[in-house]
Amino acid sequence: MKTILKAENLRKVYKLGSLLRRITINALDDVNLVVQSDEPVIISLVGESGSGKTTLAKVILRLVEPTSGSAVIYDQVVAGEGNQPSHHQFLGRVQPIFQNPFEAFSSYRTVDSYLQTTAQRVNGLSATDAIGAMESALSSVGLKYPDVRGKYPNQFSGGELQRVSIARALIPHPQIIIADEPVSMIDASLRMNIINLFLSLKDDYKTSFLYITHDLATAYYISDYIAVMYRGTIVEFGRARAVLTDPHHPYTRLLLDSIPGVKRKWDRTRLTLADIETKEYAFEGCKFRNRCPLAQDVCTHQRPPAIRKEDGRDVYCHFA
Amino acid sequence: MNTNVRLESAPSVAVVPANPSYRSRLRLNLRLRMGLTILAIFAIGSFTLPFFTDVNPSEQGAYMKNLPISIKHLLGTNSQGQDIFWFLVFAIRNSLILGVAVSLCVTTIATLVGLSAGYIGGWFERVVMLITDSFITIPVFPILIVLGALVRGRTSFWVVGLLLVIFGWAWGARTIRSMALSIREREFINMARFSGASTFDIILKEIFPYVYAYIVVGFINTILFAINTEAALAVIGLSKVETPTLGSIIFWALNYNAMFIGQYTWIVAPVVATVLLFLGLFLTSTGYNELYAARRGHS
Amino acid sequence: MIKLNNIIATYTTVRGQVNAVDGVDLEVPTGTILGIAGESGCGKSTLLKVIYGDLTYPLSMTTGNVEYGIQDDLGKEITSESIRSYWFKRISYIPQSSMSSLNPVIRIRKQFLDFLDPSLDKRQVLEEVRTYVQQLDLPSEALDAFPHQLSGGMRQRIMVAMATFFQPAIILADEPTTALDVVVQKGILLLLMDLQEKMQNTIFFVSHDMGVHYQISHSMLIMYAAKAVEYGDSSDVFERPLHPYTKLLTESLPTIGDEHVRQGVAGRPPSLWEDLRGCRFAARCPLATDFCRSNEPEMVEYRPRHFAACHYAETNL
C-alpha cells in the first residue's frame, strides 16, 4: 500500500495588517489526512473561499512553506521535516493544473514552447524526441500537435487551453496531478469534457489527482475520496460517495443544501450568514460554531477531534 | 470567475468590411515618426557632416572673430575665432555619443539588477535593494558639482560619462524590480517553474518580455538625462569644456557674454539645437509608448 | 408586459462590426423573474445592457427597441433613450463584480447618495436606507465602510439593497452570484426572491448556472451565439425542453446521488466573426441535418407560451 497523500499536523499561519492592527490568519490549522492505496485515486478537497484548500495545494506543490507539520506524496516527504526530493525529482512526480488557463501561459510565448521545455528539461529528452512526447501527451487530451504548434494563448478557447495545460502536466508522467479549480472558469457545457478526461487519465496514465474545487457535484462524479474543509481545518473526510450522499458534519450538510440543483426547489427559510469571517480563523474550539445548529459550550473551547465512523470516514465534530 | 465575450480570432470573413482607419501593427504613429525624423536628422547630420570638412572646430583663432552669418560660416564665428556651425555639429555628435553610451550602460545595469532582485528575492534582493536605495538617495547633482569642482577641467570626457552612469542606474533598477515583483506572482511563472525552467530562463523568457517596453522608454529617457546633465555641468564649467558638447558651447557663450556683445547666434543656436534634440527624444519616447499600448490592446 | 422588439445590438471594433445580440424578440410578463442562460459570448450580458439603456460606444442598438411598459411622471411612455434618467429609480442594475463598479476610495453610503436627486434631504434618505438595510438582515455599519473592507458576499448584498431601495419596476442582475461561495449565493438568491415577491417587480437574471435558474426563475430565455433559441415557463423549459441545446445544457452537469455518465457538449460556440449561415448550433447538434445548416430556424410557439428556434423541436432526443 502506497501512501498517496498524507498531511501531518500541517499548519500555515499568515500575519497580515499594519503595525497597529495585526490579523493572524490560520490558513491551515492542524490538518491531518491520510490516503493509502495501491491504485491511483482521485481525492477532492472541497470548501469555500478561505477554507484552506488552495493553501494546502500550494504547500504540496512546494510553492508555500508550512509553518509546521509535514506533507507526504507517494511515500515521499514534500513539505516540512524529512528527506525531501530535489527540485528536479519533484517535478517528475508532482505537476499542477491551474484555475485560469489564460493566466497560466505568458502571452508572449507559444503554448507548445512550455510543452517543449517540460519535455527537454524535466524528461531530459532531446529536441527531436521531445516532439514525440508532446504528440502523445496532446493526443491523450484530444488535441493534435500540428493544431497547437506555434500558437499563442489568445488563439485558443478556455477549454482547449486547459487541455493543453493538462497535456503539459502529463509529459513527465507524474505520479499525481494537483488540479486547482481546473474547470471553474470554463463554460458549463464544456466542463464535463475535462472532468471525464481526468477519469480516463487516471486509468490510462495511472496518475492520481488531487482535485481542488468548490463544486461538490463534479467532486461527487469523479472522486474516490473527499475532504471537506472549513477555515483551515478538515471537518469531514472519507469516501466521496458516502460523504456526499450521507453527510455527517453540519457544515457538509449546509454545503449540500445550498447547491442549486435541478431536481428539488429550496425551502425558503432565510439563512444567517457569517459576517466577520476573519475572526473565525482564530477560534480555539470549532471554527464552525457560530453558524452551527448543534453548537454548545464544548464547541467554543475544545477543537473537535476526529471521530472515526464505521464506514471509515472521519468527522470532526463533538456531536457527529 | 466571470464570463467574457470571447470573440475568437478565427480567420474568416467579417460581418461588415473592416473599419478603414484600422492601422496595421507595424505602422508607426505620427508622434513616433516625427520624433524619429528629428533624431535621424541630428544623428546622421552630426555623424556624417564631419567627414566633409577638415576643420578642427576646437581650434581657437582659426578664423576672424565674431563674423556674421555667411556662406563660408553658416552660423558665423564666435569670440574665440571658431566656426559656430561646425562647433555645433561636433557638439551634437559628442553629446549624442555620450548620451547613448551612458544610456546603454545604465539600462543594462538597471535591467540586470532590477530583474534579478525582483525575481530571486530573499536576502539577495535585500542586499541589492539596500545598495540601490543608497544610490537613489544620494543627491546626484550636488555630488556631481562637488566632484566636478575637484577635478575641474582635468577630467576627460569619458570620466564625466562614468559619473553619470554611476548615479543614473539606481532609479531604473528600482522600477524594474517592482515590475518583476508583480510579474513574479503571476500563474505562468509557476507553470514555467514546473516545466523545469531555470531562474535565468524565467527571467529572460517570462519576465523580460513584460518589462521590455518600459526598458525601451527608459533607454530613450536616459539619453535625455545624460545629455541634459552633462550640459548643465558644462554650463557651470564643471565638465571638460574644451571638448565640443552642447553644454560647453553654452558655457563659452555665457563666459564671453554673448548676449551682451550681440553674438546672438552663439548662444541661440545651441539652445535651439538642444531643445529640438530633446523634443525628438521626447516624441520618440512617448510615441513608442503609445504604439506599445495600442499593440497590447489587440492581443 | 415588457416587450423586446427585434433587438440587434452591435459592437464596433477595429476589426469591424459584430452583432452581439442578433434579433431577440419576445414579451416578458411584469412581476416575474426571467432567467437568461447561455455560454460565454451568447449575448446575454449585452442584452441586459441594451435593456438598461447603457448604450455607449462601442455598443449600439442597430435596430429594434424596448417597450418598458412604464410611464414617467407626465404619463409619457419611457423609451430606450429616456430610460437613463430613471436609473436606480425605475430600473436598476446589479453587476457581477461589485468591486469593479464601486469606487474603492469612497464610502459606500456616499456612493449611494450620489445617485439621488440633489433636491432630496440626504440625511433623511440615509436614515431610510439604514432602516431598509437592517430590514434585510444586513448590518447598517456596512454602509459606513469602504468597499474593500467588506467580503464579496456582503458587498453583493449591499448592491442588492441599493438596487432595490427605490423599489424599481425592473431589476437587471448580471451573474450577481457567480463569483460567490455557494452558501452565500443561496442567501442572496433567497433575499432577491423575497424582495421580488414583496415588490412585484420584474427581474432579468443572467446566469450560466442552470441550477440557479431552476431555483429562482419563473420563465427562461436560452441564448446561443447571439440568438434566442428557447423561451418559456421554467417548468416547461426544464421538464420538456424543445431545443437540443437546452437539453444538453441541463443534462451536462452531474448531480449528487446520480450515477449517470455525463458528457460535455462537443465543439464550441461559433465565432461571431464567421459567416454564419443556417442554424448556429448545427455544428454541435446531434439532430442537425443539411436543412439545418442552410436554413436559419425561426422562434416558433410549439406549445402555448413555449417557443423554440429549431426545425426539429418536437423530436425527443
mmCIF file of N, CA, C and O in Angstrom, chain B residues 1-4 7-10 12-15 18-19 22 298, chain C residues 14-15 17-18 40-41 96 175 178 208 268 271-275:
data_model
loop_
_atom_site.group_PDB
_atom_site.id
_atom_site.type_symbol
_atom_site.label_atom_id
_atom_site.label_comp_id
_atom_site.label_asym_id
_atom_site.label_seq_id
_atom_site.Cartn_x
_atom_site.Cartn_y
_atom_site.Cartn_z
ATOM 1 N N MET B 1 -14.340 34.312 -11.070
ATOM 2 C CA MET B 1 -14.990 33.578 -12.162
ATOM 3 C C MET B 1 -15.893 34.530 -12.914
ATOM 4 O O MET B 1 -16.786 35.112 -12.355
ATOM 5 N N ASN B 2 -15.627 34.751 -14.153
ATOM 6 C CA ASN B 2 -16.539 35.644 -14.866
ATOM 7 C C ASN B 2 -16.650 35.162 -16.302
ATOM 8 O O ASN B 2 -15.871 34.370 -16.785
ATOM 9 N N THR B 3 -17.647 35.665 -16.955
ATOM 10 C CA THR B 3 -17.834 35.260 -18.349
ATOM 11 C C THR B 3 -17.415 36.425 -19.236
ATOM 12 O O THR B 3 -17.905 37.533 -19.094
ATOM 13 N N ASN B 4 -16.483 36.175 -20.119
ATOM 14 C CA ASN B 4 -16.084 37.256 -21.035
ATOM 15 C C ASN B 4 -16.736 37.015 -22.375
ATOM 16 O O ASN B 4 -17.075 35.907 -22.718
ATOM 17 N N LEU B 7 -14.542 36.899 -28.463
ATOM 18 C CA LEU B 7 -14.674 36.983 -29.903
ATOM 19 C C LEU B 7 -13.460 36.321 -30.500
ATOM 20 O O LEU B 7 -12.366 36.841 -30.443
ATOM 21 N N GLU B 8 -13.618 35.141 -31.030
ATOM 22 C CA GLU B 8 -12.496 34.330 -31.462
ATOM 23 C C GLU B 8 -11.789 34.967 -32.643
ATOM 24 O O GLU B 8 -12.404 35.625 -33.466
ATOM 25 N N SER B 9 -10.483 34.726 -32.722
ATOM 26 C CA SER B 9 -9.750 35.302 -33.839
ATOM 27 C C SER B 9 -9.661 34.294 -34.973
ATOM 28 O O SER B 9 -8.607 34.010 -35.492
ATOM 29 N N ALA B 10 -10.780 33.702 -35.358
ATOM 30 C CA ALA B 10 -10.788 32.739 -36.457
ATOM 31 C C ALA B 10 -10.630 33.504 -37.766
ATOM 32 O O ALA B 10 -11.222 34.566 -37.949
ATOM 33 N N SER B 12 -11.755 34.453 -40.894
ATOM 34 C CA SER B 12 -12.944 34.328 -41.739
ATOM 35 C C SER B 12 -13.408 35.695 -42.195
ATOM 36 O O SER B 12 -12.846 36.700 -41.830
ATOM 37 N N VAL B 13 -14.448 35.666 -42.971
ATOM 38 C CA VAL B 13 -15.000 36.927 -43.461
ATOM 39 C C VAL B 13 -15.710 37.643 -42.329
ATOM 40 O O VAL B 13 -16.500 37.050 -41.609
ATOM 41 N N ALA B 14 -15.444 38.895 -42.172
ATOM 42 C CA ALA B 14 -16.111 39.651 -41.119
ATOM 43 C C ALA B 14 -17.542 39.942 -41.533
ATOM 44 O O ALA B 14 -17.899 39.882 -42.703
ATOM 45 N N VAL B 15 -18.360 40.261 -40.548
ATOM 46 C CA VAL B 15 -19.767 40.521 -40.845
ATOM 47 C C VAL B 15 -19.904 41.760 -41.734
ATOM 48 O O VAL B 15 -20.681 41.810 -42.656
ATOM 49 N N ALA B 18 -13.985 45.762 -42.780
ATOM 50 C CA ALA B 18 -13.229 46.338 -41.664
ATOM 51 C C ALA B 18 -13.241 47.859 -41.729
ATOM 52 O O ALA B 18 -13.284 48.460 -42.784
ATOM 53 N N ASN B 19 -13.212 48.430 -40.559
ATOM 54 C CA ASN B 19 -13.144 49.871 -40.409
ATOM 55 C C ASN B 19 -11.926 50.409 -41.142
ATOM 56 O O ASN B 19 -10.815 49.981 -40.891
ATOM 57 N N TYR B 22 -8.383 51.383 -39.530
ATOM 58 C CA TYR B 22 -7.612 50.403 -38.770
ATOM 59 C C TYR B 22 -6.157 50.395 -39.239
ATOM 60 O O TYR B 22 -5.883 50.276 -40.415
ATOM 61 N N HIS B 298 -4.541 44.876 -28.707
ATOM 62 C CA HIS B 298 -5.016 43.950 -29.728
ATOM 63 C C HIS B 298 -4.819 42.505 -29.365
ATOM 64 O O HIS B 298 -5.472 41.637 -29.870
ATOM 65 N N VAL C 14 -12.066 47.546 -33.977
ATOM 66 C CA VAL C 14 -11.139 47.811 -35.075
ATOM 67 C C VAL C 14 -11.252 46.763 -36.171
ATOM 68 O O VAL C 14 -10.914 47.010 -37.321
ATOM 69 N N ARG C 15 -11.748 45.570 -35.810
ATOM 70 C CA ARG C 15 -11.849 44.534 -36.831
ATOM 71 C C ARG C 15 -13.140 44.629 -37.635
ATOM 72 O O ARG C 15 -13.349 43.889 -38.581
ATOM 73 N N GLN C 17 -17.638 45.243 -37.421
ATOM 74 C CA GLN C 17 -18.783 45.260 -36.528
ATOM 75 C C GLN C 17 -19.285 43.847 -36.303
ATOM 76 O O GLN C 17 -19.275 43.010 -37.206
ATOM 77 N N VAL C 18 -19.769 43.596 -35.103
ATOM 78 C CA VAL C 18 -20.288 42.268 -34.813
ATOM 79 C C VAL C 18 -21.575 42.406 -34.013
ATOM 80 O O VAL C 18 -21.693 43.260 -33.136
ATOM 81 N N SER C 40 -20.564 31.676 -22.479
ATOM 82 C CA SER C 40 -19.927 32.973 -22.705
ATOM 83 C C SER C 40 -20.026 33.331 -24.170
ATOM 84 O O SER C 40 -19.872 32.492 -25.042
ATOM 85 N N GLY C 41 -20.282 34.583 -24.420
ATOM 86 C CA GLY C 41 -20.346 35.073 -25.787
ATOM 87 C C GLY C 41 -21.708 34.902 -26.432
ATOM 88 O O GLY C 41 -21.873 35.241 -27.587
ATOM 89 N N GLN C 96 -21.912 41.824 -11.875
ATOM 90 C CA GLN C 96 -21.321 40.592 -11.371
ATOM 91 C C GLN C 96 -20.352 40.863 -10.256
ATOM 92 O O GLN C 96 -20.384 40.247 -9.212
ATOM 93 N N GLU C 175 -25.226 37.966 -13.581
ATOM 94 C CA GLU C 175 -24.412 36.984 -12.854
ATOM 95 C C GLU C 175 -24.025 37.494 -11.467
ATOM 96 O O GLU C 175 -22.862 37.468 -11.097
ATOM 97 N N THR C 178 -22.232 34.684 -9.296
ATOM 98 C CA THR C 178 -21.305 33.735 -9.899
ATOM 99 C C THR C 178 -19.970 33.650 -9.174
ATOM 100 O O THR C 178 -19.399 32.584 -9.041
ATOM 101 N N HIS C 208 -25.094 31.535 -16.028
ATOM 102 C CA HIS C 208 -24.826 30.370 -16.854
ATOM 103 C C HIS C 208 -25.153 29.094 -16.087
ATOM 104 O O HIS C 208 -25.034 28.006 -16.617
ATOM 105 N N ARG C 268 -17.302 23.956 -29.815
ATOM 106 C CA ARG C 268 -17.525 25.190 -29.074
ATOM 107 C C ARG C 268 -18.383 26.149 -29.896
ATOM 108 O O ARG C 268 -18.537 25.971 -31.092
ATOM 109 N N SER C 271 -17.595 31.398 -33.794
ATOM 110 C CA SER C 271 -17.137 32.770 -33.665
ATOM 111 C C SER C 271 -18.126 33.671 -34.387
ATOM 112 O O SER C 271 -18.573 33.372 -35.485
ATOM 113 N N LEU C 272 -18.470 34.785 -33.756
ATOM 114 C CA LEU C 272 -19.426 35.702 -34.377
ATOM 115 C C LEU C 272 -18.815 36.424 -35.571
ATOM 116 O O LEU C 272 -19.505 37.114 -36.309
ATOM 117 N N TRP C 273 -17.503 36.277 -35.766
ATOM 118 C CA TRP C 273 -16.865 36.906 -36.917
ATOM 119 C C TRP C 273 -17.032 36.070 -38.175
ATOM 120 O O TRP C 273 -16.792 36.531 -39.279
ATOM 121 N N GLU C 274 -17.406 34.812 -37.992
ATOM 122 C CA GLU C 274 -17.528 33.951 -39.164
ATOM 123 C C GLU C 274 -18.770 34.312 -39.958
ATOM 124 O O GLU C 274 -19.666 34.982 -39.478
ATOM 125 N N ASP C 275 -18.829 33.766 -41.150
ATOM 126 C CA ASP C 275 -20.010 33.907 -41.984
ATOM 127 C C ASP C 275 -21.022 32.881 -41.485
ATOM 128 O O ASP C 275 -20.917 31.698 -41.787
#
